[in-house]
Amino acid sequence: MGLFSFFGGGGKTKKRAGPKLPRIDVNKRFDLLGRTGQGSMSKVWRARDKSLGRTVCVKLLDKGKTAKFDARFPGLYRPMEGEVLTALRHKNIVQTFEYGMTTEGEQYIVMELIDGMGLNFLIETKSASLNGKRIDYLCQIADGVEYIHSQKFLHRDLCPRNIMVTQEGLVKIIDFGLTIPYSPDFCRPGNRTGTPDYLAPELIRRVTTDQRVDIFALGVTAYETFTGGLPWEKARGSMEVLQKHINNTGRNPRDLQPDMAEPLVKLLVKAIQRNPDDRFQSAAEFREALKALPKQDY
């Protein structure tokens, strides 16, 4: 059975009309209480839903940038981010309540307000809350990624910035703005969008891709979670980052954590291999490798 047949994506993803969407005046429907973040194509607000009397997270997508990204797939229908999120129901994926269009012509998404911190913040601040929890958090991310792939999508922007950890230790994958259907049409050479430090070499080379681009990004995220740094030294610009991914093997994790146990070193090195055939082949395989590590205070 072929790779795309396994995921049910063997057919064409033809251009079609999007769903009929409600239109709202954001300022009438919500009290925007404060910004909680900003993506490359969106603004995110903590807001009170006046109609339901609850505090939520409201995401507004920049219509110009979204249209520019969709134009990368001529003749194809790329589901809207809200459409993807409402189709995904998993404990490790941000819960979405509704989506639609604003009266200003922007896409909006109403999601749960997550009480927690970004994994990037925990890594950057060397938070003690990571101690003894790294394997658990990464296994939860892998669970979410496995589910995303089973639902015939690729996230395409996995990184610590797009992972939230609640106060109770529950991991939530967020930001599906670059998510694409997992089908041959959307995996054709050409689309190189994503966060540069986490882009798989095959994406950079503009060759045909598959689910292993997410596995590479998951591997870089794991490397950063365990070592506090990236496999490749900081570059001066995004193009230099991309060249490093293609031409250089990532740093040995012991360069950053000299006392790291050999089984974990081997796992992290395998997770960021430039050749996708040498990598973990699925989120499930990656998760089981994590669970098989000797018990240590990771």
PDB file of C-alpha atoms in Angstrom:
ATOM      1  CA  MET A   1       0.000   0.000   0.000  1.00  0.00           C
ATOM      2  CA  GLY A   2       1.406   3.400  -0.972  1.00  0.00           C
ATOM      3  CA  LEU A   3       2.083   6.145   1.521  1.00  0.00           C
ATOM      4  CA  PHE A   4      -0.732   8.419   0.387  1.00  0.00           C
ATOM      5  CA  SER A   5      -3.145   5.510  -0.018  1.00  0.00           C
ATOM      6  CA  PHE A   6      -2.568   4.652   3.643  1.00  0.00           C
ATOM      7  CA  PHE A   7      -3.743   8.114   4.649  1.00  0.00           C
ATOM      8  CA  GLY A   8      -6.591   8.111   2.161  1.00  0.00           C
ATOM      9  CA  GLY A   9      -5.121  10.996   0.185  1.00  0.00           C
ATOM     10  CA  GLY A  10      -4.687   9.337  -3.180  1.00  0.00           C
ATOM     11  CA  GLY A  11      -7.223  11.473  -5.025  1.00  0.00           C
ATOM     12  CA  LYS A  12      -7.170  15.029  -6.282  1.00  0.00           C
ATOM     13  CA  THR A  13      -7.947  17.844  -3.842  1.00  0.00           C
ATOM     14  CA  LYS A  14      -9.836  19.997  -6.317  1.00  0.00           C
ATOM     15  CA  LYS A  15     -10.771  23.620  -5.930  1.00  0.00           C
ATOM     16  CA  ARG A  16     -14.240  23.884  -4.405  1.00  0.00           C
ATOM     17  CA  ALA A  17     -16.359  26.503  -2.745  1.00  0.00           C
ATOM     18  CA  GLY A  18     -15.701  26.983   0.941  1.00  0.00           C
ATOM     19  CA  PRO A  19     -18.373  26.519   3.589  1.00  0.00           C
ATOM     20  CA  LYS A  20     -21.058  29.170   4.071  1.00  0.00           C
ATOM     21  CA  LEU A  21     -19.813  31.144   7.046  1.00  0.00           C
ATOM     22  CA  PRO A  22     -21.448  33.383   9.619  1.00  0.00           C
ATOM     23  CA  ARG A  23     -20.326  37.012   9.673  1.00  0.00           C
ATOM     24  CA  ILE A  24     -19.878  38.893  12.932  1.00  0.00           C
ATOM     25  CA  ASP A  25     -18.837  42.307  14.149  1.00  0.00           C
ATOM     26  CA  VAL A  26     -15.988  41.326  16.456  1.00  0.00           C
ATOM     27  CA  ASN A  27     -16.238  44.431  18.618  1.00  0.00           C
ATOM     28  CA  LYS A  28     -19.969  43.945  19.171  1.00  0.00           C
ATOM     29  CA  ARG A  29     -19.719  40.225  19.889  1.00  0.00           C
ATOM     30  CA  PHE A  30     -16.588  40.304  22.105  1.00  0.00           C
ATOM     31  CA  ASP A  31     -14.874  42.455  24.684  1.00  0.00           C
ATOM     32  CA  LEU A  32     -11.244  42.239  23.536  1.00  0.00           C
ATOM     33  CA  LEU A  33      -9.399  42.160  26.864  1.00  0.00           C
ATOM     34  CA  GLY A  34      -5.817  42.005  25.655  1.00  0.00           C
ATOM     35  CA  ARG A  35      -3.454  40.485  23.126  1.00  0.00           C
ATOM     36  CA  THR A  36      -2.160  37.015  23.944  1.00  0.00           C
ATOM     37  CA  GLY A  37       0.023  36.528  20.917  1.00  0.00           C
ATOM     38  CA  GLN A  38       0.642  37.149  17.258  1.00  0.00           C
ATOM     39  CA  GLY A  39       1.474  34.761  14.461  1.00  0.00           C
ATOM     40  CA  SER A  40       2.960  35.489  11.081  1.00  0.00           C
ATOM     41  CA  MET A  41      -0.544  35.706   9.606  1.00  0.00           C
ATOM     42  CA  SER A  42      -2.761  36.517  12.600  1.00  0.00           C
ATOM     43  CA  LYS A  43      -3.477  38.370  15.815  1.00  0.00           C
ATOM     44  CA  VAL A  44      -4.748  36.580  18.919  1.00  0.00           C
ATOM     45  CA  TRP A  45      -6.859  38.097  21.689  1.00  0.00           C
ATOM     46  CA  ARG A  46      -8.087  37.117  25.121  1.00  0.00           C
ATOM     47  CA  ALA A  47     -11.756  38.043  24.911  1.00  0.00           C
ATOM     48  CA  ARG A  48     -15.066  37.853  26.706  1.00  0.00           C
ATOM     49  CA  ASP A  49     -17.850  36.424  24.588  1.00  0.00           C
ATOM     50  CA  LYS A  50     -20.788  38.707  25.365  1.00  0.00           C
ATOM     51  CA  SER A  51     -23.374  36.310  23.957  1.00  0.00           C
ATOM     52  CA  LEU A  52     -22.252  33.320  26.035  1.00  0.00           C
ATOM     53  CA  GLY A  53     -20.651  35.082  28.990  1.00  0.00           C
ATOM     54  CA  ARG A  54     -17.367  33.171  28.879  1.00  0.00           C
ATOM     55  CA  THR A  55     -13.729  34.103  28.377  1.00  0.00           C
ATOM     56  CA  VAL A  56     -12.227  32.695  25.193  1.00  0.00           C
ATOM     57  CA  CYS A  57      -9.354  33.122  22.762  1.00  0.00           C
ATOM     58  CA  VAL A  58     -10.183  34.927  19.508  1.00  0.00           C
ATOM     59  CA  LYS A  59      -7.866  34.659  16.521  1.00  0.00           C
ATOM     60  CA  LEU A  60      -8.138  37.075  13.599  1.00  0.00           C
ATOM     61  CA  LEU A  61      -6.368  36.074  10.383  1.00  0.00           C
ATOM     62  CA  ASP A  62      -4.766  38.699   8.173  1.00  0.00           C
ATOM     63  CA  LYS A  63      -6.775  38.417   4.957  1.00  0.00           C
ATOM     64  CA  GLY A  64      -3.960  39.590   2.681  1.00  0.00           C
ATOM     65  CA  LYS A  65      -1.359  37.190   4.063  1.00  0.00           C
ATOM     66  CA  THR A  66      -3.837  34.303   4.146  1.00  0.00           C
ATOM     67  CA  ALA A  67      -4.797  34.896   0.508  1.00  0.00           C
ATOM     68  CA  LYS A  68      -1.124  35.033  -0.461  1.00  0.00           C
ATOM     69  CA  PHE A  69      -0.489  31.675   1.226  1.00  0.00           C
ATOM     70  CA  ASP A  70      -3.542  30.073  -0.402  1.00  0.00           C
ATOM     71  CA  ALA A  71      -2.269  31.296  -3.783  1.00  0.00           C
ATOM     72  CA  ARG A  72       0.624  28.850  -3.408  1.00  0.00           C
ATOM     73  CA  PHE A  73      -1.877  26.090  -4.240  1.00  0.00           C
ATOM     74  CA  PRO A  74      -3.503  27.174  -7.527  1.00  0.00           C
ATOM     75  CA  GLY A  75      -6.563  25.172  -8.448  1.00  0.00           C
ATOM     76  CA  LEU A  76      -6.736  23.492  -5.041  1.00  0.00           C
ATOM     77  CA  TYR A  77      -9.002  24.072  -2.069  1.00  0.00           C
ATOM     78  CA  ARG A  78      -7.028  24.478   1.159  1.00  0.00           C
ATOM     79  CA  PRO A  79      -9.416  24.221   4.117  1.00  0.00           C
ATOM     80  CA  MET A  80      -9.573  27.294   6.305  1.00  0.00           C
ATOM     81  CA  GLU A  81      -7.781  27.074   9.631  1.00  0.00           C
ATOM     82  CA  GLY A  82     -11.085  27.142  11.508  1.00  0.00           C
ATOM     83  CA  GLU A  83     -12.441  24.394   9.265  1.00  0.00           C
ATOM     84  CA  VAL A  84      -9.424  22.211  10.089  1.00  0.00           C
ATOM     85  CA  LEU A  85      -9.590  22.912  13.817  1.00  0.00           C
ATOM     86  CA  THR A  86     -13.283  22.150  14.178  1.00  0.00           C
ATOM     87  CA  ALA A  87     -12.640  18.804  12.456  1.00  0.00           C
ATOM     88  CA  LEU A  88      -9.917  17.900  14.972  1.00  0.00           C
ATOM     89  CA  ARG A  89     -11.050  16.708  18.392  1.00  0.00           C
ATOM     90  CA  HIS A  90      -8.185  15.543  20.565  1.00  0.00           C
ATOM     91  CA  LYS A  91      -7.071  16.353  24.094  1.00  0.00           C
ATOM     92  CA  ASN A  92      -3.643  17.507  22.831  1.00  0.00           C
ATOM     93  CA  ILE A  93      -5.051  19.952  20.266  1.00  0.00           C
ATOM     94  CA  VAL A  94      -6.525  23.332  21.164  1.00  0.00           C
ATOM     95  CA  GLN A  95     -10.305  23.099  21.359  1.00  0.00           C
ATOM     96  CA  THR A  96     -12.165  25.237  18.831  1.00  0.00           C
ATOM     97  CA  PHE A  97     -15.748  26.400  19.336  1.00  0.00           C
ATOM     98  CA  GLU A  98     -16.565  28.202  16.078  1.00  0.00           C
ATOM     99  CA  TYR A  99     -15.152  30.042  13.103  1.00  0.00           C
ATOM    100  CA  GLY A 100     -16.377  32.381  10.412  1.00  0.00           C
ATOM    101  CA  MET A 101     -15.820  35.781   8.822  1.00  0.00           C
ATOM    102  CA  THR A 102     -15.840  39.231  10.359  1.00  0.00           C
ATOM    103  CA  THR A 103     -17.686  42.150   8.847  1.00  0.00           C
ATOM    104  CA  GLU A 104     -14.228  43.371   7.789  1.00  0.00           C
ATOM    105  CA  GLY A 105     -13.657  40.254   5.694  1.00  0.00           C
ATOM    106  CA  GLU A 106     -11.196  38.569   8.066  1.00  0.00           C
ATOM    107  CA  GLN A 107     -11.425  34.961   9.150  1.00  0.00           C
ATOM    108  CA  TYR A 108     -12.024  34.570  12.878  1.00  0.00           C
ATOM    109  CA  ILE A 109     -11.648  31.534  15.134  1.00  0.00           C
ATOM    110  CA  VAL A 110     -13.006  31.184  18.669  1.00  0.00           C
ATOM    111  CA  MET A 111     -10.986  28.771  20.811  1.00  0.00           C
ATOM    112  CA  GLU A 112     -10.523  27.763  24.409  1.00  0.00           C
ATOM    113  CA  LEU A 113      -8.339  30.085  26.457  1.00  0.00           C
ATOM    114  CA  ILE A 114      -5.421  27.926  27.592  1.00  0.00           C
ATOM    115  CA  ASP A 115      -4.202  28.577  31.129  1.00  0.00           C
ATOM    116  CA  GLY A 116      -0.527  27.813  30.720  1.00  0.00           C
ATOM    117  CA  MET A 117       2.786  28.677  29.104  1.00  0.00           C
ATOM    118  CA  GLY A 118       4.367  28.121  25.720  1.00  0.00           C
ATOM    119  CA  LEU A 119       6.937  25.333  25.577  1.00  0.00           C
ATOM    120  CA  ASN A 120       9.324  27.890  24.072  1.00  0.00           C
ATOM    121  CA  PHE A 121       9.037  30.027  27.220  1.00  0.00           C
ATOM    122  CA  LEU A 122       9.685  27.020  29.469  1.00  0.00           C
ATOM    123  CA  ILE A 123      12.784  26.126  27.448  1.00  0.00           C
ATOM    124  CA  GLU A 124      14.146  29.676  27.229  1.00  0.00           C
ATOM    125  CA  THR A 125      13.712  30.309  30.956  1.00  0.00           C
ATOM    126  CA  LYS A 126      15.083  26.864  31.920  1.00  0.00           C
ATOM    127  CA  SER A 127      11.891  26.352  33.890  1.00  0.00           C
ATOM    128  CA  ALA A 128      12.082  23.823  36.698  1.00  0.00           C
ATOM    129  CA  SER A 129       8.618  22.662  35.629  1.00  0.00           C
ATOM    130  CA  LEU A 130      10.303  20.784  32.762  1.00  0.00           C
ATOM    131  CA  ASN A 131      12.314  18.597  35.118  1.00  0.00           C
ATOM    132  CA  GLY A 132      11.046  15.035  35.024  1.00  0.00           C
ATOM    133  CA  LYS A 133       8.351  16.039  32.499  1.00  0.00           C
ATOM    134  CA  ARG A 134      10.183  16.298  29.180  1.00  0.00           C
ATOM    135  CA  ILE A 135       9.408  12.759  27.996  1.00  0.00           C
ATOM    136  CA  ASP A 136       5.789  13.087  29.047  1.00  0.00           C
ATOM    137  CA  TYR A 137       5.334  16.411  27.246  1.00  0.00           C
ATOM    138  CA  LEU A 138       6.979  15.137  24.059  1.00  0.00           C
ATOM    139  CA  CYS A 139       4.899  11.955  24.126  1.00  0.00           C
ATOM    140  CA  GLN A 140       1.771  14.094  24.361  1.00  0.00           C
ATOM    141  CA  ILE A 141       2.920  16.157  21.372  1.00  0.00           C
ATOM    142  CA  ALA A 142       3.527  12.925  19.454  1.00  0.00           C
ATOM    143  CA  ASP A 143       0.007  11.746  20.360  1.00  0.00           C
ATOM    144  CA  GLY A 144      -1.422  14.949  18.907  1.00  0.00           C
ATOM    145  CA  VAL A 145       0.701  14.718  15.758  1.00  0.00           C
ATOM    146  CA  GLU A 146      -0.268  11.078  15.240  1.00  0.00           C
ATOM    147  CA  TYR A 147      -3.928  12.099  15.418  1.00  0.00           C
ATOM    148  CA  ILE A 148      -3.446  15.025  13.000  1.00  0.00           C
ATOM    149  CA  HIS A 149      -1.853  12.668  10.474  1.00  0.00           C
ATOM    150  CA  SER A 150      -4.616  10.085  10.946  1.00  0.00           C
ATOM    151  CA  GLN A 151      -7.124  12.802  10.046  1.00  0.00           C
ATOM    152  CA  LYS A 152      -5.244  13.419   6.775  1.00  0.00           C
ATOM    153  CA  PHE A 153      -3.561  16.708   7.643  1.00  0.00           C
ATOM    154  CA  LEU A 154       0.030  17.906   8.039  1.00  0.00           C
ATOM    155  CA  HIS A 155       0.582  20.612  10.649  1.00  0.00           C
ATOM    156  CA  ARG A 156       3.639  22.068   8.879  1.00  0.00           C
ATOM    157  CA  ASP A 157       4.631  24.469  11.666  1.00  0.00           C
ATOM    158  CA  LEU A 158       5.452  22.352  14.711  1.00  0.00           C
ATOM    159  CA  CYS A 159       7.832  24.140  17.081  1.00  0.00           C
ATOM    160  CA  PRO A 160       7.941  25.001  20.809  1.00  0.00           C
ATOM    161  CA  ARG A 161       6.230  28.341  20.092  1.00  0.00           C
ATOM    162  CA  ASN A 162       3.180  26.409  18.877  1.00  0.00           C
ATOM    163  CA  ILE A 163       3.001  24.107  21.891  1.00  0.00           C
ATOM    164  CA  MET A 164       1.207  25.173  25.072  1.00  0.00           C
ATOM    165  CA  VAL A 165       1.511  23.418  28.434  1.00  0.00           C
ATOM    166  CA  THR A 166      -1.344  23.950  30.883  1.00  0.00           C
ATOM    167  CA  GLN A 167      -0.947  24.392  34.619  1.00  0.00           C
ATOM    168  CA  GLU A 168      -2.013  20.739  34.974  1.00  0.00           C
ATOM    169  CA  GLY A 169       0.689  19.526  32.567  1.00  0.00           C
ATOM    170  CA  LEU A 170      -1.587  18.916  29.575  1.00  0.00           C
ATOM    171  CA  VAL A 171       0.048  19.696  26.221  1.00  0.00           C
ATOM    172  CA  LYS A 172      -1.932  21.542  23.536  1.00  0.00           C
ATOM    173  CA  ILE A 173      -0.809  21.959  19.909  1.00  0.00           C
ATOM    174  CA  ILE A 174      -1.872  25.344  18.525  1.00  0.00           C
ATOM    175  CA  ASP A 175      -1.580  27.480  15.358  1.00  0.00           C
ATOM    176  CA  PHE A 176      -2.807  25.535  12.341  1.00  0.00           C
ATOM    177  CA  GLY A 177      -2.391  28.486   9.997  1.00  0.00           C
ATOM    178  CA  LEU A 178      -0.010  26.592   7.674  1.00  0.00           C
ATOM    179  CA  THR A 179      -1.778  23.228   7.913  1.00  0.00           C
ATOM    180  CA  ILE A 180      -2.460  21.461   4.615  1.00  0.00           C
ATOM    181  CA  PRO A 181      -4.405  18.351   3.600  1.00  0.00           C
ATOM    182  CA  TYR A 182      -2.208  15.277   3.487  1.00  0.00           C
ATOM    183  CA  SER A 183      -2.626  14.510  -0.203  1.00  0.00           C
ATOM    184  CA  PRO A 184      -0.268  14.235  -3.192  1.00  0.00           C
ATOM    185  CA  ASP A 185      -1.412  17.577  -4.618  1.00  0.00           C
ATOM    186  CA  PHE A 186      -0.464  19.473  -1.467  1.00  0.00           C
ATOM    187  CA  CYS A 187       2.796  17.559  -1.005  1.00  0.00           C
ATOM    188  CA  ARG A 188       4.183  18.398  -4.422  1.00  0.00           C
ATOM    189  CA  PRO A 189       7.532  20.228  -4.608  1.00  0.00           C
ATOM    190  CA  GLY A 190       7.483  23.955  -4.135  1.00  0.00           C
ATOM    191  CA  ASN A 191       5.825  25.034  -0.878  1.00  0.00           C
ATOM    192  CA  ARG A 192       8.605  25.943   1.584  1.00  0.00           C
ATOM    193  CA  THR A 193       6.655  27.797   4.256  1.00  0.00           C
ATOM    194  CA  GLY A 194       7.249  27.266   7.962  1.00  0.00           C
ATOM    195  CA  THR A 195       9.519  28.360  10.799  1.00  0.00           C
ATOM    196  CA  PRO A 196      13.078  28.152   9.361  1.00  0.00           C
ATOM    197  CA  ASP A 197      14.778  26.472  12.355  1.00  0.00           C
ATOM    198  CA  TYR A 198      12.317  23.552  12.139  1.00  0.00           C
ATOM    199  CA  LEU A 199      12.070  23.068   8.361  1.00  0.00           C
ATOM    200  CA  ALA A 200      12.946  19.594   7.099  1.00  0.00           C
ATOM    201  CA  PRO A 201      15.697  19.433   4.440  1.00  0.00           C
ATOM    202  CA  GLU A 202      13.322  17.949   1.863  1.00  0.00           C
ATOM    203  CA  LEU A 203      11.093  21.017   2.232  1.00  0.00           C
ATOM    204  CA  ILE A 204      14.076  23.291   1.702  1.00  0.00           C
ATOM    205  CA  ARG A 205      15.137  21.324  -1.405  1.00  0.00           C
ATOM    206  CA  ARG A 206      11.592  21.686  -2.747  1.00  0.00           C
ATOM    207  CA  VAL A 207      11.064  17.982  -3.379  1.00  0.00           C
ATOM    208  CA  THR A 208       7.971  15.852  -2.753  1.00  0.00           C
ATOM    209  CA  THR A 209       7.198  15.657   0.961  1.00  0.00           C
ATOM    210  CA  ASP A 210       5.185  13.533   3.360  1.00  0.00           C
ATOM    211  CA  GLN A 211       4.386  13.226   7.079  1.00  0.00           C
ATOM    212  CA  ARG A 212       8.085  13.064   7.949  1.00  0.00           C
ATOM    213  CA  VAL A 213       8.387  16.854   7.641  1.00  0.00           C
ATOM    214  CA  ASP A 214       6.334  17.033  10.841  1.00  0.00           C
ATOM    215  CA  ILE A 215       8.479  14.285  12.384  1.00  0.00           C
ATOM    216  CA  PHE A 216      11.620  16.317  11.663  1.00  0.00           C
ATOM    217  CA  ALA A 217      10.079  19.400  13.293  1.00  0.00           C
ATOM    218  CA  LEU A 218       9.080  17.229  16.249  1.00  0.00           C
ATOM    219  CA  GLY A 219      12.672  15.973  16.435  1.00  0.00           C
ATOM    220  CA  VAL A 220      14.096  19.505  16.503  1.00  0.00           C
ATOM    221  CA  THR A 221      11.548  20.395  19.181  1.00  0.00           C
ATOM    222  CA  ALA A 222      12.672  17.386  21.230  1.00  0.00           C
ATOM    223  CA  TYR A 223      16.333  18.311  20.763  1.00  0.00           C
ATOM    224  CA  GLU A 224      15.616  21.821  22.017  1.00  0.00           C
ATOM    225  CA  THR A 225      13.520  20.539  24.922  1.00  0.00           C
ATOM    226  CA  PHE A 226      16.297  18.246  26.166  1.00  0.00           C
ATOM    227  CA  THR A 227      19.325  20.459  25.445  1.00  0.00           C
ATOM    228  CA  GLY A 228      17.996  24.004  25.665  1.00  0.00           C
ATOM    229  CA  GLY A 229      19.428  24.803  22.216  1.00  0.00           C
ATOM    230  CA  LEU A 230      19.004  24.060  18.528  1.00  0.00           C
ATOM    231  CA  PRO A 231      20.906  21.437  16.495  1.00  0.00           C
ATOM    232  CA  TRP A 232      22.330  24.174  14.267  1.00  0.00           C
ATOM    233  CA  GLU A 233      24.016  27.281  15.601  1.00  0.00           C
ATOM    234  CA  LYS A 234      22.117  30.525  15.227  1.00  0.00           C
ATOM    235  CA  ALA A 235      22.438  31.956  11.735  1.00  0.00           C
ATOM    236  CA  ARG A 236      22.344  35.569  10.617  1.00  0.00           C
ATOM    237  CA  GLY A 237      19.322  35.069   8.386  1.00  0.00           C
ATOM    238  CA  SER A 238      16.729  32.533   7.317  1.00  0.00           C
ATOM    239  CA  MET A 239      18.601  31.530   4.146  1.00  0.00           C
ATOM    240  CA  GLU A 240      21.686  30.679   6.194  1.00  0.00           C
ATOM    241  CA  VAL A 241      19.498  28.526   8.447  1.00  0.00           C
ATOM    242  CA  LEU A 242      18.157  26.655   5.418  1.00  0.00           C
ATOM    243  CA  GLN A 243      21.652  26.033   4.047  1.00  0.00           C
ATOM    244  CA  LYS A 244      22.762  24.615   7.401  1.00  0.00           C
ATOM    245  CA  HIS A 245      19.865  22.149   7.392  1.00  0.00           C
ATOM    246  CA  ILE A 246      20.816  20.892   3.939  1.00  0.00           C
ATOM    247  CA  ASN A 247      24.604  20.795   4.266  1.00  0.00           C
ATOM    248  CA  ASN A 248      25.454  20.184   7.921  1.00  0.00           C
ATOM    249  CA  THR A 249      24.732  17.424  10.387  1.00  0.00           C
ATOM    250  CA  GLY A 250      23.245  18.854  13.554  1.00  0.00           C
ATOM    251  CA  ARG A 251      25.427  19.311  16.603  1.00  0.00           C
ATOM    252  CA  ASN A 252      25.916  16.335  18.872  1.00  0.00           C
ATOM    253  CA  PRO A 253      23.517  16.877  21.803  1.00  0.00           C
ATOM    254  CA  ARG A 254      26.470  16.391  24.146  1.00  0.00           C
ATOM    255  CA  ASP A 255      27.926  19.648  22.824  1.00  0.00           C
ATOM    256  CA  LEU A 256      25.143  21.293  24.807  1.00  0.00           C
ATOM    257  CA  GLN A 257      24.569  18.686  27.530  1.00  0.00           C
ATOM    258  CA  PRO A 258      27.892  16.846  28.109  1.00  0.00           C
ATOM    259  CA  ASP A 259      26.424  14.370  30.611  1.00  0.00           C
ATOM    260  CA  MET A 260      23.529  13.256  28.410  1.00  0.00           C
ATOM    261  CA  ALA A 261      22.986   9.487  28.428  1.00  0.00           C
ATOM    262  CA  GLU A 262      23.874   7.635  25.211  1.00  0.00           C
ATOM    263  CA  PRO A 263      20.350   6.263  24.491  1.00  0.00           C
ATOM    264  CA  LEU A 264      18.931   9.799  24.500  1.00  0.00           C
ATOM    265  CA  VAL A 265      21.801  11.085  22.344  1.00  0.00           C
ATOM    266  CA  LYS A 266      21.065   8.385  19.755  1.00  0.00           C
ATOM    267  CA  LEU A 267      17.341   9.177  19.786  1.00  0.00           C
ATOM    268  CA  LEU A 268      17.878  12.895  19.214  1.00  0.00           C
ATOM    269  CA  VAL A 269      20.448  12.337  16.476  1.00  0.00           C
ATOM    270  CA  LYS A 270      18.073   9.983  14.658  1.00  0.00           C
ATOM    271  CA  ALA A 271      15.187  12.418  15.031  1.00  0.00           C
ATOM    272  CA  ILE A 272      16.952  15.172  13.050  1.00  0.00           C
ATOM    273  CA  GLN A 273      18.518  13.132  10.253  1.00  0.00           C
ATOM    274  CA  ARG A 274      18.621  15.008   6.943  1.00  0.00           C
ATOM    275  CA  ASN A 275      17.537  11.938   4.963  1.00  0.00           C
ATOM    276  CA  PRO A 276      13.881  11.241   5.867  1.00  0.00           C
ATOM    277  CA  ASP A 277      14.475   7.483   5.450  1.00  0.00           C
ATOM    278  CA  ASP A 278      16.953   7.620   8.352  1.00  0.00           C
ATOM    279  CA  ARG A 279      14.513   9.441  10.639  1.00  0.00           C
ATOM    280  CA  PHE A 280      11.659   8.132  12.740  1.00  0.00           C
ATOM    281  CA  GLN A 281       8.941   7.343  10.230  1.00  0.00           C
ATOM    282  CA  SER A 282       5.899   8.241  12.299  1.00  0.00           C
ATOM    283  CA  ALA A 283       4.864  10.051  15.445  1.00  0.00           C
ATOM    284  CA  ALA A 284       3.993   6.692  17.009  1.00  0.00           C
ATOM    285  CA  GLU A 285       7.488   5.326  16.364  1.00  0.00           C
ATOM    286  CA  PHE A 286       9.016   8.459  17.887  1.00  0.00           C
ATOM    287  CA  ARG A 287       6.754   8.200  20.948  1.00  0.00           C
ATOM    288  CA  GLU A 288       7.609   4.549  21.549  1.00  0.00           C
ATOM    289  CA  ALA A 289      11.332   5.348  21.318  1.00  0.00           C
ATOM    290  CA  LEU A 290      10.869   8.021  23.984  1.00  0.00           C
ATOM    291  CA  LYS A 291       9.002   5.623  26.238  1.00  0.00           C
ATOM    292  CA  ALA A 292      11.772   3.026  25.849  1.00  0.00           C
ATOM    293  CA  LEU A 293      14.474   5.354  27.234  1.00  0.00           C
ATOM    294  CA  PRO A 294      16.026   4.200  30.520  1.00  0.00           C
ATOM    295  CA  LYS A 295      14.312   5.856  33.439  1.00  0.00           C
ATOM    296  CA  GLN A 296      16.106   9.066  34.321  1.00  0.00           C
ATOM    297  CA  ASP A 297      15.073  12.471  35.566  1.00  0.00           C
ATOM    298  CA  TYR A 298      14.430  13.980  32.133  1.00  0.00           C
TER     299      TYR A 298
END
